[in-house]
XYZ file of C-alpha atoms in Angstrom:
367
model
C 81.788 14.423 18.005
C 80.763 11.280 16.570
C 77.546 10.806 14.759
C 77.240 7.755 16.997
C 77.704 9.886 20.011
C 74.984 12.706 18.487
C 72.472 10.301 17.800
C 72.468 8.963 21.456
C 72.291 12.405 22.735
C 69.476 13.482 20.238
C 67.857 10.106 21.721
C 68.087 10.884 25.131
C 66.817 14.473 24.880
C 63.725 13.152 22.653
C 63.129 10.502 25.575
C 63.424 13.527 28.229
C 61.093 15.708 26.502
C 58.541 12.639 26.418
C 58.955 11.873 29.732
C 58.385 15.530 30.655
C 55.260 15.654 28.590
C 53.889 12.637 30.022
C 54.429 13.931 33.558
C 52.941 17.137 32.967
C 50.021 15.780 32.041
C 48.005 15.103 35.501
C 45.973 11.955 36.310
C 42.948 13.818 35.011
C 44.386 14.371 31.575
C 46.037 17.032 29.567
C 44.476 20.506 29.595
C 43.366 21.471 26.275
C 41.400 24.505 24.983
C 37.687 24.770 25.188
C 34.813 27.111 25.717
C 31.877 27.825 28.195
C 28.846 29.020 26.610
C 24.753 28.005 26.430
C 21.714 29.484 24.899
C 18.270 29.494 26.248
C 14.759 29.976 24.998
C 11.154 30.022 26.381
C 9.400 27.080 25.833
C 6.647 26.999 23.078
C 4.492 24.974 25.326
C 4.658 26.524 28.556
C 6.017 30.207 29.288
C 7.570 29.174 32.796
C 9.652 26.765 31.398
C 13.054 27.840 30.134
C 15.123 25.122 27.371
C 18.670 25.485 27.891
C 21.313 24.370 25.238
C 24.651 23.799 25.783
C 26.991 25.689 22.991
C 30.591 25.058 24.755
C 32.992 23.991 22.289
C 36.401 21.788 22.137
C 37.492 18.958 24.418
C 35.859 18.916 27.976
C 34.434 15.970 30.187
C 31.733 17.478 31.650
C 29.104 20.102 32.658
C 27.469 21.660 36.020
C 24.636 23.614 36.029
C 23.121 26.235 38.612
C 19.733 27.203 37.339
C 19.507 30.003 39.720
C 16.676 28.638 41.803
C 18.856 28.826 45.042
C 19.966 24.853 44.714
C 23.387 25.591 43.945
C 25.546 23.617 41.285
C 24.069 20.254 40.619
C 26.183 17.008 39.519
C 28.516 16.925 36.974
C 26.812 15.809 33.617
C 28.682 14.014 30.686
C 25.495 14.542 28.522
C 26.600 17.459 26.372
C 23.508 17.849 23.598
C 20.540 17.396 25.779
C 18.125 20.319 25.852
C 17.518 20.553 29.811
C 14.007 22.055 30.167
C 13.874 23.728 33.506
C 10.599 25.062 35.210
C 10.432 28.470 36.685
C 6.655 29.039 38.399
C 7.329 32.808 39.660
C 8.063 35.747 37.804
C 11.671 37.481 38.335
C 15.267 37.150 37.081
C 17.418 33.952 37.673
C 21.399 33.890 37.507
C 21.835 30.587 35.729
C 25.358 29.287 35.438
C 27.521 26.710 33.344
C 30.645 25.354 34.655
C 32.501 23.099 32.057
C 35.288 20.667 33.262
C 38.300 20.010 31.073
C 39.641 17.200 33.469
C 38.034 15.068 36.177
C 39.208 16.574 39.437
C 40.897 19.644 38.554
C 38.921 22.774 39.809
C 41.364 24.713 38.048
C 40.842 23.410 35.142
C 37.213 24.398 34.160
C 35.176 27.753 32.507
C 32.314 29.303 33.729
C 29.786 31.645 32.231
C 26.472 33.044 33.880
C 23.523 34.659 32.313
C 20.644 36.284 33.606
C 16.863 35.153 32.631
C 13.778 36.882 33.178
C 10.285 35.176 33.685
C 7.626 37.544 32.857
C 4.727 35.820 34.768
C 3.978 33.725 37.452
C 2.309 30.389 36.246
C -1.222 30.534 37.329
C -1.669 26.676 37.567
C 1.257 26.769 40.219
C -0.093 29.563 42.671
C -3.055 28.334 42.213
C -2.831 24.566 42.543
C -6.396 24.517 44.221
C -9.046 26.337 45.253
C -7.589 29.713 46.732
C -9.536 29.270 50.297
C -7.886 32.657 51.941
C -4.889 34.673 51.448
C -3.278 38.294 52.519
C -1.548 39.656 49.813
C -0.506 42.485 51.512
C -1.623 45.189 48.872
C -3.100 47.622 51.392
C -1.607 50.796 52.964
C -0.826 48.901 56.272
C -1.533 46.004 57.975
C -5.029 44.674 58.318
C -5.885 44.364 61.388
C -9.231 42.505 60.620
C -6.799 39.638 60.261
C -3.983 40.428 62.278
C -3.243 41.036 65.994
C 0.056 42.394 67.118
C 1.176 40.458 70.138
C 3.449 42.611 72.358
C 5.759 42.568 75.172
C 9.354 40.784 76.463
C 10.265 38.789 78.877
C 11.879 36.326 76.745
C 8.614 34.705 74.836
C 9.871 31.152 76.365
C 13.302 31.202 74.490
C 15.570 33.694 76.466
C 14.901 36.387 73.391
C 15.805 40.121 73.755
C 13.360 42.133 71.615
C 10.289 44.116 72.924
C 7.460 43.018 70.423
C 5.604 46.197 69.677
C 2.245 47.265 68.969
C 2.894 48.073 65.331
C 5.464 50.297 65.296
C 7.905 47.705 63.578
C 5.515 46.523 60.928
C 4.592 48.326 57.463
C 2.961 47.622 54.349
C 4.732 48.769 51.243
C 5.014 47.801 47.658
C 2.580 45.078 47.903
C 4.690 43.396 50.959
C 4.675 43.154 54.594
C 7.870 44.475 56.025
C 8.680 43.304 59.458
C 11.553 45.459 61.040
C 13.746 44.297 63.856
C 15.469 47.315 65.425
C 18.591 48.232 67.744
C 17.456 50.006 70.776
C 20.750 49.976 73.002
C 23.594 47.979 72.821
C 23.369 46.374 76.372
C 22.560 42.983 74.592
C 19.476 42.752 77.152
C 16.062 41.963 77.407
C 14.338 45.163 75.773
C 17.388 45.989 73.888
C 15.573 45.547 70.575
C 12.589 45.811 69.076
C 10.527 43.658 66.543
C 6.797 42.816 65.665
C 5.383 39.638 66.072
C 1.717 39.002 63.882
C -0.830 36.288 64.769
C -4.208 35.732 63.250
C -5.728 33.894 66.335
C -9.171 34.376 66.645
C -9.600 35.955 63.097
C -8.251 33.541 60.622
C -7.642 29.754 61.809
C -7.197 26.655 59.288
C -7.448 22.922 59.645
C -5.887 21.298 56.527
C -4.839 22.921 53.285
C -1.839 23.807 50.977
C 0.012 26.914 52.607
C 2.444 28.700 50.775
C 4.167 32.018 52.413
C 6.277 34.058 49.874
C 9.294 35.436 51.805
C 12.783 37.278 51.966
C 14.685 36.804 54.972
C 17.081 38.980 57.080
C 20.638 38.353 57.952
C 23.647 38.475 60.569
C 24.209 36.745 63.352
C 21.337 37.102 66.089
C 18.415 37.175 64.234
C 16.142 34.877 64.440
C 12.849 34.914 61.687
C 9.780 32.490 61.713
C 6.791 31.453 59.754
C 4.798 29.183 62.019
C 1.721 28.050 63.254
C 0.184 27.286 66.636
C -3.004 25.461 67.863
C -5.931 27.540 68.145
C -6.870 25.588 71.528
C -3.431 27.316 73.337
C -4.839 29.160 76.007
C -6.759 25.777 77.136
C -4.391 23.296 76.702
C -1.202 25.095 76.713
C 1.981 24.106 74.876
C 2.956 21.986 73.357
C -0.442 19.992 73.679
C -1.441 22.521 71.222
C 0.774 21.478 68.707
C 3.395 23.704 66.792
C 3.743 23.930 62.473
C 7.011 25.381 62.005
C 6.893 26.137 58.169
C 10.166 28.022 58.281
C 12.729 29.116 60.983
C 15.988 30.402 60.039
C 18.879 31.561 62.412
C 21.047 34.251 61.285
C 24.635 32.752 62.489
C 23.928 29.762 60.065
C 23.171 31.609 56.694
C 21.430 29.683 53.770
C 19.803 26.915 55.916
C 15.780 27.061 56.437
C 14.391 24.473 59.005
C 11.441 23.153 59.215
C 9.979 21.287 62.384
C 7.040 19.809 64.234
C 6.572 20.209 67.901
C 4.181 18.271 69.725
C 3.683 16.445 73.369
C 5.536 13.272 71.638
C 8.345 15.428 70.959
C 9.091 19.340 71.550
C 11.922 21.764 71.797
C 15.368 20.458 70.925
C 13.797 17.136 70.560
C 11.275 18.290 67.949
C 10.591 16.319 64.555
C 12.125 18.068 61.561
C 15.017 18.825 59.272
C 16.653 21.295 57.206
C 17.648 22.519 53.596
C 20.410 24.303 51.604
C 19.061 27.636 50.379
C 21.771 29.729 49.035
C 19.583 32.892 48.151
C 17.307 32.852 51.418
C 18.667 36.465 52.553
C 18.608 37.918 48.838
C 15.576 36.412 46.993
C 11.873 35.896 47.522
C 10.979 31.904 48.152
C 8.034 30.111 48.872
C 7.810 28.397 52.169
C 4.932 25.603 51.880
C 2.975 23.186 53.597
C 0.625 20.571 52.374
C -1.201 19.723 55.712
C -3.711 16.667 55.108
C -5.250 14.336 57.438
C -2.170 11.879 57.571
C 0.641 14.071 56.954
C 2.763 17.308 57.014
C 5.093 17.811 54.270
C 7.166 21.182 54.241
C 8.959 22.394 51.020
C 10.623 25.224 49.465
C 9.198 27.139 46.293
C 7.555 23.606 44.771
C 6.456 20.603 46.019
C 9.016 18.755 45.037
C 11.755 20.559 46.936
C 10.616 18.330 50.451
C 12.239 19.575 53.147
C 10.477 17.245 55.717
C 7.778 15.011 55.827
C 5.980 14.151 59.197
C 3.704 11.346 59.423
C 3.388 9.326 62.342
C 2.210 5.728 61.616
C 0.037 5.477 64.478
C -1.428 8.641 65.203
C -2.494 9.523 68.814
C -2.975 12.743 71.083
C 0.486 13.067 71.731
C 2.239 12.853 68.561
C -0.686 14.287 66.242
C -2.600 17.294 67.928
C -3.026 18.576 64.223
C -6.641 17.683 63.605
C -7.811 20.928 65.201
C -7.374 24.809 63.958
C -4.319 26.602 63.603
C -3.349 29.964 63.371
C -0.647 31.877 61.703
C 2.491 33.670 63.188
C 4.963 35.940 61.492
C 7.942 37.191 63.299
C 11.504 38.206 63.673
C 13.006 37.532 67.183
C 16.564 38.541 68.415
C 18.703 36.346 70.496
C 17.170 34.004 72.207
C 18.129 30.023 73.195
C 18.552 29.077 69.540
C 19.203 32.403 67.718
C 21.260 33.619 70.352
C 23.419 30.438 70.556
C 26.513 32.271 68.762
C 25.935 35.806 70.240
C 24.277 39.258 68.756
C 25.852 41.167 66.574
C 24.762 44.494 66.923
C 26.345 46.188 63.846
C 23.470 44.341 61.737
C 20.307 46.263 62.676
C 17.917 47.212 61.506
C 17.206 43.948 59.640
C 13.865 43.411 57.495
C 11.838 40.032 56.878
C 9.501 41.049 53.740
C 6.309 38.839 53.005
C 4.747 38.742 49.903
C 1.633 37.049 50.540
C 0.144 34.041 52.878
C -2.038 31.780 50.757
C -4.119 28.909 51.816
C -5.456 26.319 49.153
C -7.945 23.548 49.387
C -6.517 20.237 49.167
C -9.251 18.543 47.242
């Protein structure tokens, strides 16, 4: 082989190698070595604020954080150095995840690390933002019947529901929580095939305006329909929907991790109610606060903190048709089974029993 031919072949081999290397790099750029890591510390200013520092090393493009508050992964961030201060108003453990992206859109070119943080105390400035008017902390050994009444019976409850509400047999107080349990009686999936509890404060604890917070953990499974809500105390004289209905939280098990807040009035009710929803990844696993700020001008629904707004209802011109919320309302806590919404995709009898746990119900002054 001549020197000329050998040099030509070497040139061709080198050219092929360069082309191959170029083709092997995706549009997002070549994969490089990097690590995912972060550190955290309690803020010196507030024990409910955790300061997160990115310690990831190597060549990478973006970060994504999930701070364990039920919001899921945030948007991609190119800022790799800033300390991130995150507020946790409630004591408990939180799983914090950092995802490091080595390329722009290639999800296989990522590294992930998860760490558990612990918050040792509730933030007193959060749980008591204003004067506490009333609360039930469920610290006793049974349901306080000076506060709550068990509404009993079956018949569908206006929504073709299939549970029979018992006189307390499906509600207990344990470990500082109210526990409502929905149970299966038989496999027929007909009226009365299930039992549950429905607790109301009508005639005992009724409120007009205020900041309301209910901390609860929700049941799961197709066919389950828990709710935390309020009705106008004049329901027995004016009927529904003239009395007004405030659904602080509703949840249907066939659509997991979606919490709903809705308002029903004569101007819009049932399927035409005014509401919205929010994704909450740990609704069934963790306790969350379901909140309402009820003023003379609006109803603002939120989850955990007031900056996580689910829905705002504020008619510009208020009438008796769209604003019956200038009168007292009472609380309702219940788990329904089946029904026009909860049972829209059937009922899975294998899920029972199911529980909704309520840590507290609190009402604060707005002033």
